[in-house]
Amino acid sequence: MSKSTRLLIAGLCSLLLASAWLWHLFATSPYFSAKHAPTVQQDSQPITPEAKSGAPTENNTTAGDYEQPQHNAVEGGGSFVLLTAPVWQFSDNFSSHVTALFTAASEGDINALYVLGMNLQFCYYAPSTPKQLDEALQQASSFSDVSAATARIEHRYAYCEGTHHQVNKGYYDYLDEAADKGHVFAQHAISRLTVDRYMDSQGFTSLPRDDFIEKRDAFVARQRAFLEQAVAQGSFPAMKRLAGLHHAQQTGSGGYVNAFALNQVILTLTDDNELYNRYNWLQQRLQQTLSDAELTRGYAQAETWLHLIRSHGTLVTDEN
């Protein structure tokens, strides 16, 4: 083999080795790997959280079940049980149920305590004698809706006939016991009582001034405590009433901050657009009034309320 032939073969071998090295270098580069990697088909179907059980199907309060898109009724897809007010009035005369109710209430039946208290309260303010009925009807004759007023008075008299005024006077004790045991609608009933009606029905109006003030203040404090317990059970009526008391500065210092917190809870939980818009307007006004530090406290209080409400797992939209 000639020298020139040997040089040609050596050159070809060197060229082949260089080509192989360059191909290996290119094939292992990130660009080549990305361009030629196998394609993985991604599932485009969205993953939706499973709705939690617990709320009635007709009132399922998960966020996705609400038709209005303006705001979430319940954050995070949680579910609540909607508590509805029991019907406390009977279709016939109340006196025919009194004995059974007193028996059940004495045994600690919380619903019996509530129903008994509501009926005794209703009958306490009803005419209890024919003379009182005539006087009430005479007074109603001057009303613009005389027919409706007369019908209401006559129905109340017939419903409560056979009950005793002094027994009816004890309505507060039964409602208070039911409220103290956590009956949210009894808590509503206590919170709606005016101070004057409470003091009069309990015979406190003739007390010495200092004793009168002590009884009055104790009742107001108890009303507020029951409202706070009802809020923790998700009661919108209690939220609205307590927020109003705070905003009116009837609960001591920090009223606006406390009102802001409850307004925020209402905005977070409600699915009622009219209610949402009204409290959103109130909230915007408070935001212009409160300092940054006060707003921070208000939001923190709202989160505390929401934690309590979620732990109870209930919502209440009914008053009674």
Short mmCIF file of C-alpha atoms in Angstrom, two decimals:
data_model
loop_
_atom_site.label_atom_id
_atom_site.label_comp_id
_atom_site.label_asym_id
_atom_site.label_seq_id
_atom_site.Cartn_x
_atom_site.Cartn_y
_atom_site.Cartn_z
CA MET A 1 0.00 0.00 0.00
CA SER A 2 1.38 3.35 -1.03
CA LYS A 3 2.01 6.15 1.42
CA SER A 4 -0.70 8.34 -0.13
CA THR A 5 -3.29 5.56 0.25
CA ARG A 6 -2.45 5.13 3.94
CA LEU A 7 -2.84 8.89 4.53
CA LEU A 8 -6.25 8.89 2.79
CA ILE A 9 -7.56 6.01 4.96
CA ALA A 10 -6.33 7.69 8.16
CA GLY A 11 -8.06 10.94 7.19
CA LEU A 12 -11.36 9.17 6.53
CA CYS A 13 -11.22 7.44 9.94
CA SER A 14 -10.56 10.75 11.70
CA LEU A 15 -13.51 12.34 9.88
CA LEU A 16 -15.86 9.50 10.92
CA LEU A 17 -14.79 9.78 14.58
CA ALA A 18 -15.33 13.55 14.59
CA SER A 19 -18.81 13.16 13.06
CA ALA A 20 -19.82 10.60 15.69
CA TRP A 21 -18.67 12.90 18.51
CA LEU A 22 -20.59 15.88 17.10
CA TRP A 23 -23.81 13.81 16.74
CA HIS A 24 -23.58 12.63 20.35
CA LEU A 25 -23.05 16.20 21.56
CA PHE A 26 -26.14 17.51 19.68
CA ALA A 27 -28.41 14.59 20.62
CA THR A 28 -27.83 15.08 24.35
CA SER A 29 -28.42 18.85 24.31
CA PRO A 30 -31.54 20.28 26.14
CA TYR A 31 -32.84 21.79 22.91
CA PHE A 32 -32.86 18.43 21.12
CA SER A 33 -34.42 16.66 24.11
CA ALA A 34 -37.23 19.21 24.35
CA LYS A 35 -37.97 19.13 20.63
CA HIS A 36 -38.02 15.34 20.37
CA ALA A 37 -39.34 14.22 23.78
CA PRO A 38 -42.52 12.08 23.63
CA THR A 39 -45.78 14.09 23.95
CA VAL A 40 -47.90 13.44 27.08
CA GLN A 41 -51.66 14.04 26.64
CA GLN A 42 -52.97 16.25 29.49
CA ASP A 43 -56.49 15.72 30.85
CA SER A 44 -58.33 19.01 30.37
CA GLN A 45 -61.30 18.11 32.59
CA PRO A 46 -61.36 20.42 35.67
CA ILE A 47 -61.15 18.87 39.09
CA THR A 48 -64.07 19.99 41.28
CA PRO A 49 -64.22 19.42 45.04
CA GLU A 50 -66.88 17.05 46.26
CA ALA A 51 -69.69 18.82 48.09
CA LYS A 52 -69.73 17.99 51.79
CA SER A 53 -72.83 16.44 53.24
CA GLY A 54 -74.77 17.90 56.13
CA ALA A 55 -76.95 20.65 54.66
CA PRO A 56 -80.42 19.83 53.34
CA THR A 57 -80.41 19.32 49.60
CA GLU A 58 -82.85 22.15 49.02
CA ASN A 59 -80.66 24.49 51.04
CA ASN A 60 -77.18 23.20 50.31
CA THR A 61 -74.92 26.11 51.15
CA THR A 62 -71.78 25.17 49.28
CA ALA A 63 -70.32 28.04 47.31
CA GLY A 64 -70.87 26.41 43.94
CA ASP A 65 -74.59 25.96 44.48
CA TYR A 66 -75.36 29.67 44.48
CA GLU A 67 -76.64 31.11 41.24
CA GLN A 68 -75.57 34.70 41.90
CA PRO A 69 -71.94 35.30 40.92
CA GLN A 70 -71.43 38.54 42.85
CA HIS A 71 -69.97 36.88 45.92
CA ASN A 72 -69.54 33.47 47.55
CA ALA A 73 -72.28 32.60 50.00
CA VAL A 74 -70.00 30.24 51.91
CA GLU A 75 -66.25 30.32 51.54
CA GLY A 76 -64.21 27.33 50.49
CA GLY A 77 -67.07 25.04 49.53
CA GLY A 78 -68.01 24.33 53.15
CA SER A 79 -71.52 23.24 54.03
CA PHE A 80 -73.90 24.45 56.74
CA VAL A 81 -77.13 23.14 58.18
CA LEU A 82 -79.91 25.72 57.86
CA LEU A 83 -81.90 25.99 61.09
CA THR A 84 -85.56 26.92 60.65
CA ALA A 85 -87.77 28.34 63.38
CA PRO A 86 -90.25 25.90 64.93
CA VAL A 87 -93.94 26.81 64.68
CA TRP A 88 -94.88 27.74 68.23
CA GLN A 89 -98.55 28.68 67.76
CA PHE A 90 -101.19 25.94 67.82
CA SER A 91 -104.14 25.66 65.47
CA ASP A 92 -106.57 25.45 68.39
CA ASN A 93 -106.85 27.02 71.84
CA PHE A 94 -103.55 27.30 73.70
CA SER A 95 -104.95 26.29 77.10
CA SER A 96 -105.53 22.72 75.87
CA HIS A 97 -101.76 22.30 75.49
CA VAL A 98 -100.57 24.03 78.65
CA THR A 99 -100.37 20.96 80.91
CA ALA A 100 -98.33 18.91 78.43
CA LEU A 101 -95.99 21.83 77.79
CA PHE A 102 -95.41 22.48 81.49
CA THR A 103 -94.62 18.79 82.01
CA ALA A 104 -92.15 18.66 79.12
CA ALA A 105 -90.55 21.97 80.15
CA SER A 106 -90.08 20.76 83.73
CA GLU A 107 -88.21 17.76 82.32
CA GLY A 108 -85.80 20.07 80.50
CA ASP A 109 -87.21 19.79 76.96
CA ILE A 110 -85.61 22.80 75.31
CA ASN A 111 -88.21 23.09 72.55
CA ALA A 112 -91.04 22.86 75.08
CA LEU A 113 -89.41 25.68 77.03
CA TYR A 114 -89.31 27.81 73.89
CA VAL A 115 -92.86 27.03 72.74
CA LEU A 116 -94.25 27.55 76.23
CA GLY A 117 -92.39 30.84 76.65
CA MET A 118 -93.52 32.19 73.28
CA ASN A 119 -97.16 31.30 73.94
CA LEU A 120 -97.15 32.73 77.46
CA GLN A 121 -95.64 35.94 76.11
CA PHE A 122 -98.25 36.09 73.35
CA CYS A 123 -101.07 35.62 75.85
CA TYR A 124 -99.59 37.96 78.46
CA TYR A 125 -100.36 40.88 76.15
CA ALA A 126 -103.79 39.55 75.09
CA PRO A 127 -107.11 40.69 76.62
CA SER A 128 -107.85 38.27 79.45
CA THR A 129 -111.42 39.28 80.34
CA PRO A 130 -114.51 40.30 78.32
CA LYS A 131 -114.10 43.84 79.66
CA GLN A 132 -110.50 44.04 78.43
CA LEU A 133 -111.62 42.65 75.08
CA ASP A 134 -114.25 45.39 74.72
CA GLU A 135 -111.69 48.04 75.63
CA ALA A 136 -109.20 46.69 73.09
CA LEU A 137 -111.85 46.58 70.35
CA GLN A 138 -112.95 50.11 71.18
CA GLN A 139 -109.38 51.32 70.86
CA ALA A 140 -108.97 49.47 67.54
CA SER A 141 -112.03 51.21 66.11
CA SER A 142 -109.92 54.32 65.58
CA PHE A 143 -107.25 52.48 63.58
CA SER A 144 -107.03 52.91 59.82
CA ASP A 145 -107.03 49.10 59.39
CA VAL A 146 -109.91 48.59 61.81
CA SER A 147 -111.09 45.29 60.28
CA ALA A 148 -107.67 43.65 60.41
CA ALA A 149 -106.96 45.01 63.90
CA THR A 150 -110.31 43.76 65.19
CA ALA A 151 -109.70 40.30 63.71
CA ARG A 152 -106.25 40.11 65.35
CA ILE A 153 -107.59 41.09 68.76
CA GLU A 154 -110.50 38.64 68.61
CA HIS A 155 -108.23 35.80 67.45
CA ARG A 156 -105.76 36.49 70.24
CA TYR A 157 -108.50 36.57 72.85
CA ALA A 158 -109.99 33.27 71.63
CA TYR A 159 -106.55 31.62 71.36
CA CYS A 160 -105.56 32.58 74.90
CA GLU A 161 -108.96 32.13 76.57
CA GLY A 162 -108.67 29.95 79.65
CA THR A 163 -105.12 31.00 80.51
CA HIS A 164 -104.24 33.06 83.58
CA HIS A 165 -102.50 36.42 83.43
CA GLN A 166 -100.24 35.69 86.39
CA VAL A 167 -99.12 32.42 84.81
CA ASN A 168 -98.52 34.13 81.47
CA LYS A 169 -96.32 36.63 83.31
CA GLY A 170 -93.73 33.87 83.72
CA TYR A 171 -92.97 33.77 79.99
CA TYR A 172 -89.56 35.33 80.45
CA ASP A 173 -88.27 32.57 82.73
CA TYR A 174 -89.04 29.88 80.14
CA LEU A 175 -87.56 31.81 77.24
CA ASP A 176 -84.49 32.65 79.31
CA GLU A 177 -83.94 29.01 80.25
CA ALA A 178 -84.30 27.89 76.63
CA ALA A 179 -81.93 30.66 75.50
CA ASP A 180 -79.43 29.73 78.21
CA LYS A 181 -79.47 26.15 76.90
CA GLY A 182 -78.59 27.38 73.41
CA HIS A 183 -81.99 27.62 71.69
CA VAL A 184 -81.18 30.22 69.04
CA PHE A 185 -84.80 31.28 68.49
CA ALA A 186 -85.29 31.80 72.22
CA GLN A 187 -82.15 33.95 72.10
CA HIS A 188 -83.81 35.95 69.32
CA ALA A 189 -86.95 36.36 71.43
CA ILE A 190 -85.02 37.63 74.46
CA SER A 191 -83.03 40.08 72.33
CA ARG A 192 -86.23 41.58 70.87
CA LEU A 193 -87.75 42.44 74.24
CA THR A 194 -87.73 46.13 75.06
CA VAL A 195 -86.30 47.09 78.43
CA ASP A 196 -89.60 48.70 79.41
CA ARG A 197 -91.62 45.56 78.67
CA TYR A 198 -89.16 43.37 80.52
CA MET A 199 -89.06 45.59 83.59
CA ASP A 200 -92.85 45.91 83.63
CA SER A 201 -93.58 42.19 83.20
CA GLN A 202 -91.09 41.27 85.92
CA GLY A 203 -92.48 43.83 88.38
CA PHE A 204 -89.29 45.88 88.54
CA THR A 205 -90.73 49.29 87.67
CA SER A 206 -91.36 50.23 91.31
CA LEU A 207 -87.89 49.30 92.56
CA PRO A 208 -85.65 51.96 94.13
CA ARG A 209 -83.59 53.77 91.50
CA ASP A 210 -80.29 51.98 92.13
CA ASP A 211 -81.96 48.56 92.17
CA PHE A 212 -83.91 49.45 89.03
CA ILE A 213 -80.71 50.41 87.19
CA GLU A 214 -78.99 47.23 88.35
CA LYS A 215 -81.84 45.04 87.04
CA ARG A 216 -82.04 46.98 83.79
CA ASP A 217 -78.30 46.81 83.11
CA ALA A 218 -78.18 43.11 83.94
CA PHE A 219 -80.97 42.46 81.44
CA VAL A 220 -79.27 44.48 78.70
CA ALA A 221 -76.01 42.58 79.31
CA ARG A 222 -77.89 39.27 79.11
CA GLN A 223 -79.52 40.31 75.85
CA ARG A 224 -76.11 41.06 74.38
CA ALA A 225 -74.69 37.75 75.60
CA PHE A 226 -77.55 35.86 73.95
CA LEU A 227 -77.05 37.82 70.73
CA GLU A 228 -73.37 36.87 70.68
CA GLN A 229 -74.26 33.21 71.24
CA ALA A 230 -76.77 33.39 68.39
CA VAL A 231 -74.16 34.98 66.10
CA ALA A 232 -71.84 32.06 66.84
CA GLN A 233 -74.62 29.76 65.57
CA GLY A 234 -74.74 31.67 62.28
CA SER A 235 -77.83 33.78 63.00
CA PHE A 236 -78.22 36.61 60.50
CA PRO A 237 -80.95 38.31 62.60
CA ALA A 238 -78.55 38.34 65.56
CA MET A 239 -75.67 39.61 63.42
CA LYS A 240 -77.79 42.49 62.14
CA ARG A 241 -79.19 43.41 65.55
CA LEU A 242 -75.81 43.25 67.31
CA ALA A 243 -74.08 45.19 64.53
CA GLY A 244 -76.76 47.86 64.85
CA LEU A 245 -76.20 48.13 68.61
CA HIS A 246 -72.46 48.45 68.09
CA HIS A 247 -72.89 51.05 65.36
CA ALA A 248 -75.24 53.07 67.59
CA GLN A 249 -72.52 53.06 70.28
CA GLN A 250 -74.81 51.25 72.75
CA THR A 251 -72.27 48.60 73.73
CA GLY A 252 -69.34 50.60 75.07
CA SER A 253 -66.05 51.46 73.41
CA GLY A 254 -64.99 50.08 70.04
CA GLY A 255 -68.50 50.08 68.66
CA TYR A 256 -67.58 50.96 65.08
CA VAL A 257 -64.85 48.31 64.94
CA ASN A 258 -67.23 45.67 66.31
CA ALA A 259 -69.91 46.73 63.82
CA PHE A 260 -67.36 46.52 60.99
CA ALA A 261 -66.45 42.96 62.02
CA LEU A 262 -70.08 41.78 62.02
CA ASN A 263 -70.79 43.55 58.74
CA GLN A 264 -67.86 41.65 57.24
CA VAL A 265 -69.25 38.35 58.53
CA ILE A 266 -72.60 39.11 56.89
CA LEU A 267 -70.89 39.97 53.60
CA THR A 268 -68.93 36.72 53.73
CA LEU A 269 -71.84 34.39 54.45
CA THR A 270 -74.99 35.82 52.89
CA ASP A 271 -76.41 34.76 49.54
CA ASP A 272 -79.06 37.51 49.68
CA ASN A 273 -77.99 40.17 47.18
CA GLU A 274 -80.17 42.88 48.72
CA LEU A 275 -78.69 42.21 52.15
CA TYR A 276 -75.19 42.08 50.65
CA ASN A 277 -75.60 45.42 48.89
CA ARG A 278 -76.96 47.13 52.00
CA TYR A 279 -74.13 45.95 54.24
CA ASN A 280 -71.53 46.55 51.57
CA TRP A 281 -72.67 50.19 51.53
CA LEU A 282 -72.44 50.37 55.33
CA GLN A 283 -69.01 48.77 55.19
CA GLN A 284 -67.73 51.29 52.68
CA ARG A 285 -68.84 54.13 54.93
CA LEU A 286 -67.06 52.60 57.93
CA GLN A 287 -63.90 52.08 55.89
CA GLN A 288 -63.77 55.83 55.31
CA THR A 289 -64.11 56.44 59.06
CA LEU A 290 -61.85 53.85 60.67
CA SER A 291 -58.06 54.04 60.85
CA ASP A 292 -55.82 51.36 59.36
CA ALA A 293 -55.24 49.89 62.82
CA GLU A 294 -58.98 49.79 63.51
CA LEU A 295 -59.66 48.14 60.16
CA THR A 296 -57.04 45.51 60.95
CA ARG A 297 -58.76 44.77 64.27
CA GLY A 298 -62.13 44.64 62.54
CA TYR A 299 -60.98 42.08 59.98
CA ALA A 300 -59.35 40.00 62.73
CA GLN A 301 -62.57 40.00 64.75
CA ALA A 302 -64.52 38.98 61.65
CA GLU A 303 -62.22 35.97 61.19
CA THR A 304 -62.76 35.01 64.83
CA TRP A 305 -66.54 35.12 64.34
CA LEU A 306 -66.29 33.11 61.12
CA HIS A 307 -64.21 30.45 62.85
CA LEU A 308 -66.88 30.10 65.56
CA ILE A 309 -69.69 29.93 63.01
CA ARG A 310 -67.90 27.30 60.93
CA SER A 311 -67.25 25.22 64.05
CA HIS A 312 -70.99 25.24 64.83
CA GLY A 313 -71.84 24.45 61.19
CA THR A 314 -75.24 26.17 61.21
CA LEU A 315 -76.88 29.19 59.61
CA VAL A 316 -80.11 30.91 60.66
CA THR A 317 -82.09 33.25 58.43
CA ASP A 318 -85.46 33.08 60.24
CA GLU A 319 -86.31 35.49 63.02
CA ASN A 320 -88.94 33.31 64.75
#
